[in-house]
Amino acid sequence: MTEKPRPLRADAARNRARVLQVAYETFAEEGAGVPIDEIARRAGVGAGTVYRHFPTKESLFQAIVADRLRQIVEWTRAQAAADPGEGLYAFLFQMAEQGATDLGLTEAFAGSGFDLAAALPDAEKEFTEMMTEILAQAQRAGTVRPDLDAADIKTLVVGLQAMRRFRGDSDLMRRVYPVIRAGLAVPDSPEPSTRGSGTERLGSA
Amino acid sequence: MTEKPRPLRADAARNRARVLQVAYETFAEEGAGVPIDEIARRAGVGAGTVYRHFPTKESLFQAIVADRLRQIVEWTRAQAAADPGEGLYAFLFQMAEQGATDLGLTEAFAGSGFDLAAALPDAEKEFTEMMTEILAQAQRAGTVRPDLDAADIKTLVVGLQAMRRFRGDSDLMRRVYPVIRAGLAVPDSPEPSTRGSGTERLGSA
DNA sequence: ATAAAATCGGGGCGCTCGTTCCGCTTAGGA
DNA sequence: TCCTAAGCGGAACGAGCGCCCCGATTTTAT
């Protein structure tokens, strides 16, 4: 591992930064399916330039998702430090709002053709640890029911992002948040056992 | 509109039925993105045969989604007739389970590149009416909070399907259902006002 | 200023997929 | 049985996209 990180030429560094920024915005708007040519066009460079800095489209996408995850972890930790009981709720609703603005991130989470844990094991691990922590904090503070774990929270994030994306309208979304919040609160009476569990079959074709 | 529905030749009718059945299963497994060639192969016919019966891939997909919607409406009405207070819950959890088995339907609902209301206005209308009815029934029975409308229910369906798809494991899903159910119940104490509303911004790239 | 090295851009290759076309096959009435 | 038109399959076309290549251009050390 004799690192010889020859310093990037000035124009190359500029282009690389520009591509990253533009890819960031473009993946957010259009999702992971957007053609590289489109990103190149918006960045004012050729497709070849994109590929010199990032060997594949996938690697560019990963770089951006990793950065996003880091931001979210940092932001959430700050929120939870300020108010441990509310940290988890702040996180959940922030994630939902990301669903409205960042299609790429939503796809990375929902895992349609993108395995987060396999592609970015470190970032995924840190993210999961953060969720585990703020969930435990909230449960200790008594604001969240104790029978949930980090995997349940991740599931809720996927659901919230899907809902938020479905409803471009953020006003209407305010009607659904309270439902989720009420559901996450510590129940003060024994739960009615869940009926049916949805395993009854529909007739087929 | 001089209908002259010349009766299909026997082999043609057989092929048409086979294509429909196979397409049904294939869209469910692979989603709307599956190539027509794959459906043709599974049905044991040529691609040309598929296109003779359905002018475009889109029209084939629509035919199947319309059928699915009809089944669901029928099934749900029966459930609600048997137990008005539980009808909505049966519907919601059934929809979630569909998320696990029918990718095509999930995509049709979530509306990624498929506008249900525009493509199948009649089926969509009947579906929405059904939801409105069973929601009203449940609210009258006192099992669901009164401050929700059919659009909110549709949003929840999208979220539940995304979650169910994310979690291939149905056991774990049993942990999330109770949360949703608790959230939908009539609150017995005034709601804490939703904090923050998630509009704080994350730093960008 | 000058030349070597790094970088650029965009045309092109290979592949996938929706849709069409057409020569061959087969159902089914006379 | 025979004829005709409905039906069939799969080769082929065109569009979109990831990725590569190479002659032209720009940076930077001397």
PDB file of C-alpha atoms in Angstrom, chain A residues 54-163:
ATOM      1  CA  PHE A  54     -15.777   7.400 -10.680  1.00  0.00           C
ATOM      2  CA  PRO A  55     -15.144   4.025 -12.296  1.00  0.00           C
ATOM      3  CA  THR A  56     -18.821   3.109 -12.496  1.00  0.00           C
ATOM      4  CA  LYS A  57     -22.164   4.800 -12.101  1.00  0.00           C
ATOM      5  CA  GLU A  58     -22.746   2.642  -9.059  1.00  0.00           C
ATOM      6  CA  SER A  59     -19.624   3.966  -7.338  1.00  0.00           C
ATOM      7  CA  LEU A  60     -20.762   7.544  -7.875  1.00  0.00           C
ATOM      8  CA  PHE A  61     -24.139   6.748  -6.402  1.00  0.00           C
ATOM      9  CA  GLN A  62     -22.525   5.046  -3.426  1.00  0.00           C
ATOM     10  CA  ALA A  63     -20.241   7.987  -2.748  1.00  0.00           C
ATOM     11  CA  ILE A  64     -23.256  10.253  -2.556  1.00  0.00           C
ATOM     12  CA  VAL A  65     -25.353   7.962  -0.419  1.00  0.00           C
ATOM     13  CA  ALA A  66     -22.473   7.525   2.019  1.00  0.00           C
ATOM     14  CA  ASP A  67     -22.200  11.287   2.346  1.00  0.00           C
ATOM     15  CA  ARG A  68     -25.917  11.630   2.903  1.00  0.00           C
ATOM     16  CA  LEU A  69     -25.869   9.001   5.620  1.00  0.00           C
ATOM     17  CA  ARG A  70     -23.034  10.760   7.395  1.00  0.00           C
ATOM     18  CA  GLN A  71     -24.984  14.034   7.401  1.00  0.00           C
ATOM     19  CA  ILE A  72     -28.067  12.378   8.763  1.00  0.00           C
ATOM     20  CA  VAL A  73     -26.209  10.612  11.551  1.00  0.00           C
ATOM     21  CA  GLU A  74     -24.592  13.856  12.582  1.00  0.00           C
ATOM     22  CA  TRP A  75     -27.803  15.868  12.468  1.00  0.00           C
ATOM     23  CA  THR A  76     -29.740  13.246  14.394  1.00  0.00           C
ATOM     24  CA  ARG A  77     -27.130  12.917  17.130  1.00  0.00           C
ATOM     25  CA  ALA A  78     -27.291  16.654  17.666  1.00  0.00           C
ATOM     26  CA  GLN A  79     -31.076  16.570  17.911  1.00  0.00           C
ATOM     27  CA  ALA A  80     -31.042  13.659  20.337  1.00  0.00           C
ATOM     28  CA  ALA A  81     -28.449  15.349  22.504  1.00  0.00           C
ATOM     29  CA  ALA A  82     -30.705  18.385  22.811  1.00  0.00           C
ATOM     30  CA  ASP A  83     -33.801  16.346  23.687  1.00  0.00           C
ATOM     31  CA  PRO A  84     -33.378  12.587  24.169  1.00  0.00           C
ATOM     32  CA  GLY A  85     -37.117  11.923  24.335  1.00  0.00           C
ATOM     33  CA  GLU A  86     -37.734  13.640  21.005  1.00  0.00           C
ATOM     34  CA  GLY A  87     -34.612  12.527  19.124  1.00  0.00           C
ATOM     35  CA  LEU A  88     -36.222   9.497  17.560  1.00  0.00           C
ATOM     36  CA  TYR A  89     -39.288  11.432  16.422  1.00  0.00           C
ATOM     37  CA  ALA A  90     -37.150  14.176  14.954  1.00  0.00           C
ATOM     38  CA  PHE A  91     -35.203  11.508  13.080  1.00  0.00           C
ATOM     39  CA  LEU A  92     -38.287   9.743  11.748  1.00  0.00           C
ATOM     40  CA  PHE A  93     -39.957  12.874  10.493  1.00  0.00           C
ATOM     41  CA  GLN A  94     -36.735  14.189   9.029  1.00  0.00           C
ATOM     42  CA  MET A  95     -36.340  10.899   7.131  1.00  0.00           C
ATOM     43  CA  ALA A  96     -39.875  11.236   5.850  1.00  0.00           C
ATOM     44  CA  GLU A  97     -39.127  14.711   4.544  1.00  0.00           C
ATOM     45  CA  GLN A  98     -36.037  13.361   2.809  1.00  0.00           C
ATOM     46  CA  GLY A  99     -38.435  11.052   0.985  1.00  0.00           C
ATOM     47  CA  ALA A 100     -39.996  14.105  -0.614  1.00  0.00           C
ATOM     48  CA  THR A 101     -36.751  15.672  -1.789  1.00  0.00           C
ATOM     49  CA  ASP A 102     -34.242  12.870  -2.248  1.00  0.00           C
ATOM     50  CA  LEU A 103     -35.410  10.049  -4.456  1.00  0.00           C
ATOM     51  CA  GLY A 104     -31.952   8.524  -4.617  1.00  0.00           C
ATOM     52  CA  LEU A 105     -31.740   8.185  -0.857  1.00  0.00           C
ATOM     53  CA  THR A 106     -35.223   6.718  -0.690  1.00  0.00           C
ATOM     54  CA  GLU A 107     -34.285   4.085  -3.254  1.00  0.00           C
ATOM     55  CA  ALA A 108     -31.086   3.295  -1.384  1.00  0.00           C
ATOM     56  CA  PHE A 109     -33.118   2.668   1.757  1.00  0.00           C
ATOM     57  CA  ALA A 110     -35.962   0.737   0.236  1.00  0.00           C
ATOM     58  CA  GLY A 111     -33.356  -1.504  -1.328  1.00  0.00           C
ATOM     59  CA  SER A 112     -34.844  -1.877  -4.791  1.00  0.00           C
ATOM     60  CA  GLY A 113     -31.771  -3.075  -6.590  1.00  0.00           C
ATOM     61  CA  PHE A 114     -29.415  -1.548  -4.056  1.00  0.00           C
ATOM     62  CA  ASP A 115     -28.181  -3.411  -1.011  1.00  0.00           C
ATOM     63  CA  LEU A 116     -27.081  -0.740   1.419  1.00  0.00           C
ATOM     64  CA  ALA A 117     -25.438  -3.082   3.902  1.00  0.00           C
ATOM     65  CA  ALA A 118     -23.482  -4.847   1.152  1.00  0.00           C
ATOM     66  CA  ALA A 119     -22.439  -1.699  -0.706  1.00  0.00           C
ATOM     67  CA  LEU A 120     -21.537   0.529   2.220  1.00  0.00           C
ATOM     68  CA  PRO A 121     -21.027  -1.708   5.254  1.00  0.00           C
ATOM     69  CA  ASP A 122     -19.299   0.943   7.364  1.00  0.00           C
ATOM     70  CA  ALA A 123     -21.813   3.703   6.737  1.00  0.00           C
ATOM     71  CA  GLU A 124     -24.672   1.287   7.239  1.00  0.00           C
ATOM     72  CA  LYS A 125     -23.220   0.066  10.500  1.00  0.00           C
ATOM     73  CA  GLU A 126     -22.783   3.543  11.881  1.00  0.00           C
ATOM     74  CA  PHE A 127     -26.293   4.443  10.815  1.00  0.00           C
ATOM     75  CA  THR A 128     -27.768   1.403  12.529  1.00  0.00           C
ATOM     76  CA  GLU A 129     -25.798   2.085  15.685  1.00  0.00           C
ATOM     77  CA  MET A 130     -27.100   5.625  15.745  1.00  0.00           C
ATOM     78  CA  MET A 131     -30.663   4.372  15.411  1.00  0.00           C
ATOM     79  CA  THR A 132     -30.135   1.888  18.185  1.00  0.00           C
ATOM     80  CA  GLU A 133     -28.845   4.617  20.470  1.00  0.00           C
ATOM     81  CA  ILE A 134     -31.574   7.163  19.919  1.00  0.00           C
ATOM     82  CA  LEU A 135     -34.235   4.490  20.164  1.00  0.00           C
ATOM     83  CA  ALA A 136     -32.856   3.386  23.518  1.00  0.00           C
ATOM     84  CA  GLN A 137     -32.731   7.006  24.678  1.00  0.00           C
ATOM     85  CA  ALA A 138     -36.340   7.579  23.736  1.00  0.00           C
ATOM     86  CA  GLN A 139     -37.422   4.364  25.383  1.00  0.00           C
ATOM     87  CA  ARG A 140     -35.569   5.333  28.560  1.00  0.00           C
ATOM     88  CA  ALA A 141     -37.272   8.707  28.435  1.00  0.00           C
ATOM     89  CA  GLY A 142     -40.595   6.913  28.153  1.00  0.00           C
ATOM     90  CA  THR A 143     -41.663   8.516  24.876  1.00  0.00           C
ATOM     91  CA  VAL A 144     -41.518   5.341  22.777  1.00  0.00           C
ATOM     92  CA  ARG A 145     -42.937   1.891  23.494  1.00  0.00           C
ATOM     93  CA  PRO A 146     -40.265  -0.545  24.662  1.00  0.00           C
ATOM     94  CA  ASP A 147     -41.155  -3.484  22.399  1.00  0.00           C
ATOM     95  CA  LEU A 148     -39.414  -2.109  19.311  1.00  0.00           C
ATOM     96  CA  ASP A 149     -35.862  -2.503  18.028  1.00  0.00           C
ATOM     97  CA  ALA A 150     -33.701  -0.747  15.450  1.00  0.00           C
ATOM     98  CA  ALA A 151     -34.900  -3.007  12.637  1.00  0.00           C
ATOM     99  CA  ASP A 152     -38.483  -1.937  13.345  1.00  0.00           C
ATOM    100  CA  ILE A 153     -37.437   1.687  13.143  1.00  0.00           C
ATOM    101  CA  LYS A 154     -35.710   1.099   9.845  1.00  0.00           C
ATOM    102  CA  THR A 155     -38.887  -0.484   8.551  1.00  0.00           C
ATOM    103  CA  LEU A 156     -40.865   2.544   9.634  1.00  0.00           C
ATOM    104  CA  VAL A 157     -38.419   4.823   7.846  1.00  0.00           C
ATOM    105  CA  VAL A 158     -38.988   2.948   4.600  1.00  0.00           C
ATOM    106  CA  GLY A 159     -42.740   3.227   5.063  1.00  0.00           C
ATOM    107  CA  LEU A 160     -42.654   6.899   5.952  1.00  0.00           C
ATOM    108  CA  GLN A 161     -40.505   7.751   2.949  1.00  0.00           C
ATOM    109  CA  ALA A 162     -42.831   5.868   0.631  1.00  0.00           C
ATOM    110  CA  MET A 163     -45.818   7.719   2.065  1.00  0.00           C
TER     111      MET A 163
END
